[in-house]
mmCIF file of N, CA and C in Angstrom:
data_model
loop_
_atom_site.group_PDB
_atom_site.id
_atom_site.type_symbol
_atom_site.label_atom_id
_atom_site.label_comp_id
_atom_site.label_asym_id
_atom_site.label_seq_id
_atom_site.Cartn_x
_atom_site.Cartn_y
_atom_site.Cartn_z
ATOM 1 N N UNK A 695 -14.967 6.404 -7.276
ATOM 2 C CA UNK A 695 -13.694 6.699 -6.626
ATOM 3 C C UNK A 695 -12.720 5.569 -6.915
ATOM 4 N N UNK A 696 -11.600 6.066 -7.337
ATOM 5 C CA UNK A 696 -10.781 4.807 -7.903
ATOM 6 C C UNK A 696 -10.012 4.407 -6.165
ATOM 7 N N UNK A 697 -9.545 3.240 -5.701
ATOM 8 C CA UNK A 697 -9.368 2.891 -4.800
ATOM 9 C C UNK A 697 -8.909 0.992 -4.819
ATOM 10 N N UNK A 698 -8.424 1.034 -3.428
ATOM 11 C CA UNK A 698 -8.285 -0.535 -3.537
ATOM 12 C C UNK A 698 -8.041 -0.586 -1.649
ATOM 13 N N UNK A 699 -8.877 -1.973 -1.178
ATOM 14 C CA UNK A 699 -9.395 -1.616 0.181
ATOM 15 C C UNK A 699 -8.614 -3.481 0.300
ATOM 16 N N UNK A 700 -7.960 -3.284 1.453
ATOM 17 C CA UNK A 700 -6.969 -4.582 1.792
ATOM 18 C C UNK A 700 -8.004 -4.742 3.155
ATOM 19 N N UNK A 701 -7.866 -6.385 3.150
ATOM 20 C CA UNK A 701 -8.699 -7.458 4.103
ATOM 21 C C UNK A 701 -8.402 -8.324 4.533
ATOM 22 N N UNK A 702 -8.557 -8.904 5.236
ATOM 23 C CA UNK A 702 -8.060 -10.374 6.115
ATOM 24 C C UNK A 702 -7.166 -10.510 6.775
ATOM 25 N N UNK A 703 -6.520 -9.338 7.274
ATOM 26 C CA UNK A 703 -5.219 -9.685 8.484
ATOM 27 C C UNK A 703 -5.826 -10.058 9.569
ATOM 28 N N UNK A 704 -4.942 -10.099 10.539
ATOM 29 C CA UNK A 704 -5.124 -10.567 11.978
ATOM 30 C C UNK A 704 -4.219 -10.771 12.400
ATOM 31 N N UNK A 705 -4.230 -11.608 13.876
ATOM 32 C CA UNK A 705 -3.191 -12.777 14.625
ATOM 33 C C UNK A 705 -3.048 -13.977 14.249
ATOM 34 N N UNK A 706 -1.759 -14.450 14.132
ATOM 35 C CA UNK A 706 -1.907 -15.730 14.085
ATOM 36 C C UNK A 706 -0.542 -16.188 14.278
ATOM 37 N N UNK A 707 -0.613 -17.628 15.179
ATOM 38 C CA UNK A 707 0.702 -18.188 15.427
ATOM 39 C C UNK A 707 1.700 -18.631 14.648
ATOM 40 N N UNK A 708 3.006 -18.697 15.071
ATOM 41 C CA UNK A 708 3.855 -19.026 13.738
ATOM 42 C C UNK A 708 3.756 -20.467 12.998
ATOM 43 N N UNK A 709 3.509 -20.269 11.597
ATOM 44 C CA UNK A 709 3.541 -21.883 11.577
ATOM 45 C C UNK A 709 1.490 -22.013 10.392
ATOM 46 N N UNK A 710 0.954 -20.809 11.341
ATOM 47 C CA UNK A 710 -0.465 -20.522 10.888
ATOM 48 C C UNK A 710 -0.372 -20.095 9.608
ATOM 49 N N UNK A 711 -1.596 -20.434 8.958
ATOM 50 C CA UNK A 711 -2.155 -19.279 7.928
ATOM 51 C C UNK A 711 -3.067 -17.572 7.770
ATOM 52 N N UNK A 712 -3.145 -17.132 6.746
ATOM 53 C CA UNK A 712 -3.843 -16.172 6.718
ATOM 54 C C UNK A 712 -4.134 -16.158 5.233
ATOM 55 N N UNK A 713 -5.409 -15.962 4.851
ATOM 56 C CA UNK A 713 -5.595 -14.876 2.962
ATOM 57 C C UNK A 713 -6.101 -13.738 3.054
ATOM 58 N N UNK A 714 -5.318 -12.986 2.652
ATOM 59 C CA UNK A 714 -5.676 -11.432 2.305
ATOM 60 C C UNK A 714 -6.498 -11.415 1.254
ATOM 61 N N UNK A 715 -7.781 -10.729 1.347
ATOM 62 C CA UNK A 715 -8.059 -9.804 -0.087
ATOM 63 C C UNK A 715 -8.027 -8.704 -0.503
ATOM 64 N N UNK A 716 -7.319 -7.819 -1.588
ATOM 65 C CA UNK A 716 -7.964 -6.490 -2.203
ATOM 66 C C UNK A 716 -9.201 -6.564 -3.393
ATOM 67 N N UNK A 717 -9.533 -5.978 -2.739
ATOM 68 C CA UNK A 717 -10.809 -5.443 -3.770
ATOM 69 C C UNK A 717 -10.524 -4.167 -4.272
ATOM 70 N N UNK A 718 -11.031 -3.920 -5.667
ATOM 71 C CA UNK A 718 -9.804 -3.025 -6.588
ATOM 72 C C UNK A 718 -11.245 -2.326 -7.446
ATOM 73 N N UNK A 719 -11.586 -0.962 -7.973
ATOM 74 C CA UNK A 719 -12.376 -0.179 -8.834
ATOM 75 C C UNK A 719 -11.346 -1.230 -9.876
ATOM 76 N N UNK A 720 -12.730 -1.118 -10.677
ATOM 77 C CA UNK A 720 -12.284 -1.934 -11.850
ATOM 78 C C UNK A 720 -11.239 -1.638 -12.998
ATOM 79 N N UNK A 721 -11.203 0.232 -13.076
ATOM 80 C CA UNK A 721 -10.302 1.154 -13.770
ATOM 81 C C UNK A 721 -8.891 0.877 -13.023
ATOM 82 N N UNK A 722 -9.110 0.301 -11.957
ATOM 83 C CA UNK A 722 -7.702 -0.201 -11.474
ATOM 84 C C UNK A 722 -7.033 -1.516 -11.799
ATOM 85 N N UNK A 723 -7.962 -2.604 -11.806
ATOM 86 C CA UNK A 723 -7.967 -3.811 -11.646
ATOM 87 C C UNK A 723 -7.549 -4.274 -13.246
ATOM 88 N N UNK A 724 -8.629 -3.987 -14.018
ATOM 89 C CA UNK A 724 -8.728 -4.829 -15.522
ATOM 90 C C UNK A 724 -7.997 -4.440 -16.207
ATOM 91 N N UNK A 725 -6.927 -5.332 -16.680
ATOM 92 C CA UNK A 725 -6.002 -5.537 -17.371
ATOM 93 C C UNK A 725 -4.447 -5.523 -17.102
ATOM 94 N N UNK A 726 -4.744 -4.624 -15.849
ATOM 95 C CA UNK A 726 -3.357 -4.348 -14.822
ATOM 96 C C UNK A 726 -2.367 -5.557 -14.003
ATOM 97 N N UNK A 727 -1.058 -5.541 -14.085
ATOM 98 C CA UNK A 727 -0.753 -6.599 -13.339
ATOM 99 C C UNK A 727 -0.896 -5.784 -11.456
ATOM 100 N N UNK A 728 -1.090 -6.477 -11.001
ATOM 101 C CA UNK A 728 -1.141 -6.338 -9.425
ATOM 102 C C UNK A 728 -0.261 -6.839 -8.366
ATOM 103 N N UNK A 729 0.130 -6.186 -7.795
ATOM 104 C CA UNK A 729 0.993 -6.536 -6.768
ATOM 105 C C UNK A 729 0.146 -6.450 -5.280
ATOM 106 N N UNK A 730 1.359 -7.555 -4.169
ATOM 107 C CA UNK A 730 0.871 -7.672 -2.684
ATOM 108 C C UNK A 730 2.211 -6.681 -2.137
ATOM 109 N N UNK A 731 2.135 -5.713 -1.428
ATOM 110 C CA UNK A 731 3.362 -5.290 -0.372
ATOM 111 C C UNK A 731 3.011 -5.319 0.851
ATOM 112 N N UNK A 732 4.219 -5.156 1.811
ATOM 113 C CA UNK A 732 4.169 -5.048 3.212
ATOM 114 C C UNK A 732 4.905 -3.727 3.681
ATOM 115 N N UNK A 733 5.033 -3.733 4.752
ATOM 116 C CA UNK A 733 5.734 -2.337 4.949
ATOM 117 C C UNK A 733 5.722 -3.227 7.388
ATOM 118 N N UNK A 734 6.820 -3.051 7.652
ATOM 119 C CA UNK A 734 7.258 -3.693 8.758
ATOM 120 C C UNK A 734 7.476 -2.595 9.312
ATOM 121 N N UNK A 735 7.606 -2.719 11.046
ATOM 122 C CA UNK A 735 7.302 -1.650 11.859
ATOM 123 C C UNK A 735 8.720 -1.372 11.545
ATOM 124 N N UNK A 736 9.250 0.308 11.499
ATOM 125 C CA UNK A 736 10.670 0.969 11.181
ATOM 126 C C UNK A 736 10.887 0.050 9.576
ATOM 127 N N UNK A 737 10.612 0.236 8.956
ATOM 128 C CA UNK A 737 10.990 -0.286 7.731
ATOM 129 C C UNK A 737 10.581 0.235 6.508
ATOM 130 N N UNK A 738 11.020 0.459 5.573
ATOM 131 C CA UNK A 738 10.365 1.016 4.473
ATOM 132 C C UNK A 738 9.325 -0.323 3.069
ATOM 133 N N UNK A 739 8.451 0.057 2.797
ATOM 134 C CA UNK A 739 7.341 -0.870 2.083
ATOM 135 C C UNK A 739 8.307 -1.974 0.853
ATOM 136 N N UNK A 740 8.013 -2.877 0.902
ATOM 137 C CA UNK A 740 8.559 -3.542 0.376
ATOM 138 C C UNK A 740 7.291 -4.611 -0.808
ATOM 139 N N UNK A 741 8.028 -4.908 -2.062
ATOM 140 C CA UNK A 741 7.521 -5.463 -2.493
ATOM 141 C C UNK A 741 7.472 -7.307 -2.298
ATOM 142 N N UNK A 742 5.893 -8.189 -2.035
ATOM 143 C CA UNK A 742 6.195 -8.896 -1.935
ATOM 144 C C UNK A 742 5.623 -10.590 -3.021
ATOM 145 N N UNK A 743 4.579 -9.495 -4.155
ATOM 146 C CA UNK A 743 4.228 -10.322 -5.019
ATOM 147 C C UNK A 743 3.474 -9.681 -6.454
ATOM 148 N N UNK A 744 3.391 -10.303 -7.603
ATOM 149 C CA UNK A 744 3.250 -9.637 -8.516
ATOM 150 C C UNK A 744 2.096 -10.679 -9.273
ATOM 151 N N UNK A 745 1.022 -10.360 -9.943
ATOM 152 C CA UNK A 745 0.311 -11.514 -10.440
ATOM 153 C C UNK A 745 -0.019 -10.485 -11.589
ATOM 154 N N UNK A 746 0.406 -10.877 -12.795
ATOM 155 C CA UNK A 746 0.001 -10.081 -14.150
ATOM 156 C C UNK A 746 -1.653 -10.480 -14.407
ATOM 157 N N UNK A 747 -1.894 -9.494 -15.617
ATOM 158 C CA UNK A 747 -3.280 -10.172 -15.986
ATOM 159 C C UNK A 747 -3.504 -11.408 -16.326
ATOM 160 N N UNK A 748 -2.660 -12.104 -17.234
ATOM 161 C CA UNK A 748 -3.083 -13.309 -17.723
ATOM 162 C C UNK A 748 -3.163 -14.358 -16.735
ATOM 163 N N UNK A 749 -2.298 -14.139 -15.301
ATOM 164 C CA UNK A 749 -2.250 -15.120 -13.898
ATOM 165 C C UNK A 749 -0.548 -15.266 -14.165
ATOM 166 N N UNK A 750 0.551 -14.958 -14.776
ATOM 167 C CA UNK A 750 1.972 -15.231 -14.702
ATOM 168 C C UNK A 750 1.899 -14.485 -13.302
ATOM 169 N N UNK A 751 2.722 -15.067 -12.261
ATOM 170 C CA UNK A 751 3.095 -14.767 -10.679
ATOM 171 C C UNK A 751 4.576 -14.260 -10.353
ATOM 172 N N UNK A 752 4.837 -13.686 -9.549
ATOM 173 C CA UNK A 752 6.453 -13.659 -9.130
ATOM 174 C C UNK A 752 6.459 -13.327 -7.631
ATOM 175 N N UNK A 753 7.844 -13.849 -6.935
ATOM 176 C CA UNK A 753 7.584 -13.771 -5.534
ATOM 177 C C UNK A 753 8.532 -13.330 -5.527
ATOM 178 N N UNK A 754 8.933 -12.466 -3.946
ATOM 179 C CA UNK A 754 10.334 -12.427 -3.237
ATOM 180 C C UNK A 754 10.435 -13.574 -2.817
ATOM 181 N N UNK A 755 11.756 -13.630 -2.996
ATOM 182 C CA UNK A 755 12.619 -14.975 -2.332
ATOM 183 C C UNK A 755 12.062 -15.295 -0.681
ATOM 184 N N UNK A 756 11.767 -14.238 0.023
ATOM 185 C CA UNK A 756 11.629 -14.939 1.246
ATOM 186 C C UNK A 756 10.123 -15.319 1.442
ATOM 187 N N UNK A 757 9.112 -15.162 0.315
ATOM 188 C CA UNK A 757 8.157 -15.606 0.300
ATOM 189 C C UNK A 757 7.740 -17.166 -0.555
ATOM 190 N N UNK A 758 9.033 -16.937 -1.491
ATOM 191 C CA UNK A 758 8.578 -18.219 -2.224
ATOM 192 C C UNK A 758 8.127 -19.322 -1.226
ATOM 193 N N UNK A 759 7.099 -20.501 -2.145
ATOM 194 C CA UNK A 759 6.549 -21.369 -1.406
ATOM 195 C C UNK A 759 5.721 -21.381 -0.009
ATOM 196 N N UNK A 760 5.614 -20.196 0.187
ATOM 197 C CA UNK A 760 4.643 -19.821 1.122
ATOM 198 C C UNK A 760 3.689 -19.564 0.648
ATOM 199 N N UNK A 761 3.509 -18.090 0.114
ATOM 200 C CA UNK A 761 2.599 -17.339 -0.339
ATOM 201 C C UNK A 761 2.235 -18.190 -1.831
ATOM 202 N N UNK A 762 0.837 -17.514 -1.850
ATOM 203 C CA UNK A 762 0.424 -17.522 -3.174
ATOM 204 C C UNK A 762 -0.507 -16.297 -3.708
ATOM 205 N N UNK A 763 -0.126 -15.584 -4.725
ATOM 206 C CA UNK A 763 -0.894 -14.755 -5.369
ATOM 207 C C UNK A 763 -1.720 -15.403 -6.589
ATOM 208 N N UNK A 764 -3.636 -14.693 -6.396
ATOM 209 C CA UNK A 764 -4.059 -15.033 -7.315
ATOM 210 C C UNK A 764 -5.238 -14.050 -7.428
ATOM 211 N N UNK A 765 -5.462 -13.849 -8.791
ATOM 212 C CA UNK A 765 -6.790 -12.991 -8.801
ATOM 213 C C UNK A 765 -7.852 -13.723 -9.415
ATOM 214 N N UNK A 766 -9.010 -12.803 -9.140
ATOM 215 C CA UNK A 766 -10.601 -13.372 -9.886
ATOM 216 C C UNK A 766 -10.867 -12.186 -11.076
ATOM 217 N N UNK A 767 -10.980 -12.222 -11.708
ATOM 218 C CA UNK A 767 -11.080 -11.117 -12.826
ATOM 219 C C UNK A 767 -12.698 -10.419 -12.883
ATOM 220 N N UNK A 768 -13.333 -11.501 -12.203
ATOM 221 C CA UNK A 768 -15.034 -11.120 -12.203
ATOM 222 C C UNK A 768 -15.035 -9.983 -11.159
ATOM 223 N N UNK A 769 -14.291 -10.509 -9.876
ATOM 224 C CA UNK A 769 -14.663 -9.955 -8.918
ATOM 225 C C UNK A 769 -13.846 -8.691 -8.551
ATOM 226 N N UNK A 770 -13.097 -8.251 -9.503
ATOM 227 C CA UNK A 770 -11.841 -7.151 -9.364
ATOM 228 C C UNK A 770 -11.257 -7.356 -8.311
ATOM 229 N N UNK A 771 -10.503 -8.680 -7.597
ATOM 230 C CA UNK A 771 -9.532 -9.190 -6.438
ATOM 231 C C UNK A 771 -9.068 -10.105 -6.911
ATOM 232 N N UNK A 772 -7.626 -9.635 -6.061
ATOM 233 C CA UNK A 772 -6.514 -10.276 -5.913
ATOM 234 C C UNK A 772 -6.372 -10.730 -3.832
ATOM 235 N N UNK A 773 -5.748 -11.685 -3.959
ATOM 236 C CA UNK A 773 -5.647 -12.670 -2.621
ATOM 237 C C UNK A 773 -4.147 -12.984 -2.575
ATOM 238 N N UNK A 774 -3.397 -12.999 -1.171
ATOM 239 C CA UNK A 774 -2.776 -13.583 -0.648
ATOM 240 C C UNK A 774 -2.914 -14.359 0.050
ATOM 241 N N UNK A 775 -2.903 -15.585 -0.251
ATOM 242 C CA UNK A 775 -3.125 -16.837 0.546
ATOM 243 C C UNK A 775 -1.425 -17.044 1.283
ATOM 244 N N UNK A 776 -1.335 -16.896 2.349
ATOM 245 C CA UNK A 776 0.048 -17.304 3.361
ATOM 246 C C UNK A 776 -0.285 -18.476 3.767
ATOM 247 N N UNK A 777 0.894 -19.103 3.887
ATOM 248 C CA UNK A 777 0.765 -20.143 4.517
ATOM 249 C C UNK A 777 2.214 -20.491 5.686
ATOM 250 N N UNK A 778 2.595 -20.874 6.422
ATOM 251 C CA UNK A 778 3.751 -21.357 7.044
ATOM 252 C C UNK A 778 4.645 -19.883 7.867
ATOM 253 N N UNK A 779 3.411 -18.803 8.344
ATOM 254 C CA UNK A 779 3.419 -18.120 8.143
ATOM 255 C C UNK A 779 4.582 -17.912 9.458
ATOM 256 N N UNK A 780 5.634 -16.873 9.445
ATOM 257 C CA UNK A 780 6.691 -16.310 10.706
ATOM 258 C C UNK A 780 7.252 -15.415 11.077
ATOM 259 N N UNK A 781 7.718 -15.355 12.402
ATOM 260 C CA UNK A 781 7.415 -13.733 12.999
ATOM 261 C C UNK A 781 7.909 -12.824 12.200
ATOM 262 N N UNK A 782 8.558 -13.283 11.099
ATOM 263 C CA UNK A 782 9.074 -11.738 10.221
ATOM 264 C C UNK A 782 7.735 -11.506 9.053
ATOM 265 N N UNK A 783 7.140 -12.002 9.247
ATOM 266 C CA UNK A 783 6.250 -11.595 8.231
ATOM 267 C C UNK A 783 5.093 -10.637 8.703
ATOM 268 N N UNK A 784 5.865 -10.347 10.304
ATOM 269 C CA UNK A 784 4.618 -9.620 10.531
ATOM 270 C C UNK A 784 4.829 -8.364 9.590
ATOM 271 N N UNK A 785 3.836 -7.293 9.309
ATOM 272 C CA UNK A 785 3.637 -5.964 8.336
ATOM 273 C C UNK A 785 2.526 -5.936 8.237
ATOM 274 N N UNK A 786 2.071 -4.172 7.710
ATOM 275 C CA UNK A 786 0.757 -4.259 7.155
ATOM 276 C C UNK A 786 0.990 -4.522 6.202
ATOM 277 N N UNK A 787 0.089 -5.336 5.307
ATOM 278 C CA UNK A 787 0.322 -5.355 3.638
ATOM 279 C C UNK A 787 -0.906 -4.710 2.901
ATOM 280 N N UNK A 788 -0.536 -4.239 1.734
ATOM 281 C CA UNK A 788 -1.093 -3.381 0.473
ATOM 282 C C UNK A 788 -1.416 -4.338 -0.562
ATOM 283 N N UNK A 789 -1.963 -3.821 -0.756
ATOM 284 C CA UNK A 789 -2.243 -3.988 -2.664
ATOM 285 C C UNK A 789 -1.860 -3.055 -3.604
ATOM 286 N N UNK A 790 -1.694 -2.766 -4.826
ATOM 287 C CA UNK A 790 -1.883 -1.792 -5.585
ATOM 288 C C UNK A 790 -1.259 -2.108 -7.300
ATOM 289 N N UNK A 791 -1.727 -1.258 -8.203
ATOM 290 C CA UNK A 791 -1.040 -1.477 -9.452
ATOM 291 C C UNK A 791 0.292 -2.076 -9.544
ATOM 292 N N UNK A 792 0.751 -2.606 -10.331
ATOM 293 C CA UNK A 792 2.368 -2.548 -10.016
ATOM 294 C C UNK A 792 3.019 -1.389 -10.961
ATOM 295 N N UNK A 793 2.576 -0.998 -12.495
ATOM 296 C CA UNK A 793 2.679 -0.302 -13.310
ATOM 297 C C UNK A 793 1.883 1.012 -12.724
ATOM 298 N N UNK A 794 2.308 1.877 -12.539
ATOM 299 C CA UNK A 794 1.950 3.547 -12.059
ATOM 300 C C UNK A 794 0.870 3.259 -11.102
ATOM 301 N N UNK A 795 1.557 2.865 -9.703
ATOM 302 C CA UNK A 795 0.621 2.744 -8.703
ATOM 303 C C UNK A 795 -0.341 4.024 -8.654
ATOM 304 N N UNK A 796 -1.567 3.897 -7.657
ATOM 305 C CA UNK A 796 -2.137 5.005 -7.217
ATOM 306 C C UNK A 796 -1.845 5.120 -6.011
ATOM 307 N N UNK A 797 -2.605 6.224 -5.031
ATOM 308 C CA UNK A 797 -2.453 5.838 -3.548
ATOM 309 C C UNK A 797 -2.536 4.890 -2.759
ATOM 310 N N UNK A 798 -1.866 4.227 -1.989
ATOM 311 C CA UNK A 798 -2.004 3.206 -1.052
ATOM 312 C C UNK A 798 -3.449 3.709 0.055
ATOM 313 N N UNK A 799 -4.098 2.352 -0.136
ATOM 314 C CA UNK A 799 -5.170 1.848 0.827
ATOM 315 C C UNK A 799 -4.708 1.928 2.583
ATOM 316 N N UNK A 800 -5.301 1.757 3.211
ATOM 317 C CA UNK A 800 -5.305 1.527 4.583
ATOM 318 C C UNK A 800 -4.476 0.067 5.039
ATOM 319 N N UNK A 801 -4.472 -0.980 4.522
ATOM 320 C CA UNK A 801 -3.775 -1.879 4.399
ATOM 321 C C UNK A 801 -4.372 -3.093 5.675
ATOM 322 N N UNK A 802 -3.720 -4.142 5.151
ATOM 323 C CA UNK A 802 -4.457 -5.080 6.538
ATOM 324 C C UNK A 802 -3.231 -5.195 7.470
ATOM 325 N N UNK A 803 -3.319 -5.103 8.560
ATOM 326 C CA UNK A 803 -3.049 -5.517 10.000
ATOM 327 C C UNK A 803 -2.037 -7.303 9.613
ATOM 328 N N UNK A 804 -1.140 -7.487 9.330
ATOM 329 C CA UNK A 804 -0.764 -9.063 9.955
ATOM 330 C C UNK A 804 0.294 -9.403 11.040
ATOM 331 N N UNK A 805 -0.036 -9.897 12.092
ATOM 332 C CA UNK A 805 0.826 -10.315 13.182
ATOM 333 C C UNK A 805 1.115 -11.782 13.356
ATOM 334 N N UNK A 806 2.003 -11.736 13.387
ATOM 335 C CA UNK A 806 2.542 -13.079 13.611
ATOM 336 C C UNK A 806 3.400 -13.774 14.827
ATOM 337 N N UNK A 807 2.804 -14.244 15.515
ATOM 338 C CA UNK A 807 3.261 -13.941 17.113
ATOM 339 C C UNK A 807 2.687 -15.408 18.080
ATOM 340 N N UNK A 808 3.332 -16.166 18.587
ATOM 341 C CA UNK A 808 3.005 -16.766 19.564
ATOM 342 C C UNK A 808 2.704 -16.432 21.079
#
């Protein structure tokens, strides 16, 4: 089943960290660049990181220097490591292709909340 299953949200205070993982079918993963999105309560999904195959990265502006995208190529995942993390960042976030996504996953949970 081709798929990609998002991990590691939670709570956490402003200021905290969090790393997300997707884990990705490999027909998804290998060779594909990959993206992180969010999608905020009343809001439509937004893109918030891009990590090609070779590891070249790109951020939204309101993530730069926070976030970091990176993948393992063994393990078919990609990670969002947050850091400095604040209340607008709460969203669920996704994973998925960036080039002809498939269906979106269930997504992880992140709150950001004192």
């Amino acid at each position: 089943q081709v798929r990609v299953v998002e991990s590691g949200g939670g709570l956490v205070q402003p200021g905290g960290s969090l790393r997300l993982s997707c884990a990705a079918s490999e027909s998804i993963f290998s060779g594909n660049a990959m993206g992180w999105y969010r999608q905020a309560p009343g809001k439509q999904r937004e893109w918030v990181a891009t990590i090609l195959s070779g590891g070249v990265t790109s951020y939204q502006g309101s993530v730069k220097g926070r976030f970091t995208i990176s993948r393992d190529n063994a393990k078919n995942t990609v990670y969002l490591q947050m850091n400095s993390l604040k209340p607008e960042d709460t969203a669920v976030y996704y994973c998925n292709k960036l080039v002809r996504p498939i269906s979106w996953g269930q997504g992880t949970q992140v709150t950001v909340s004192s």
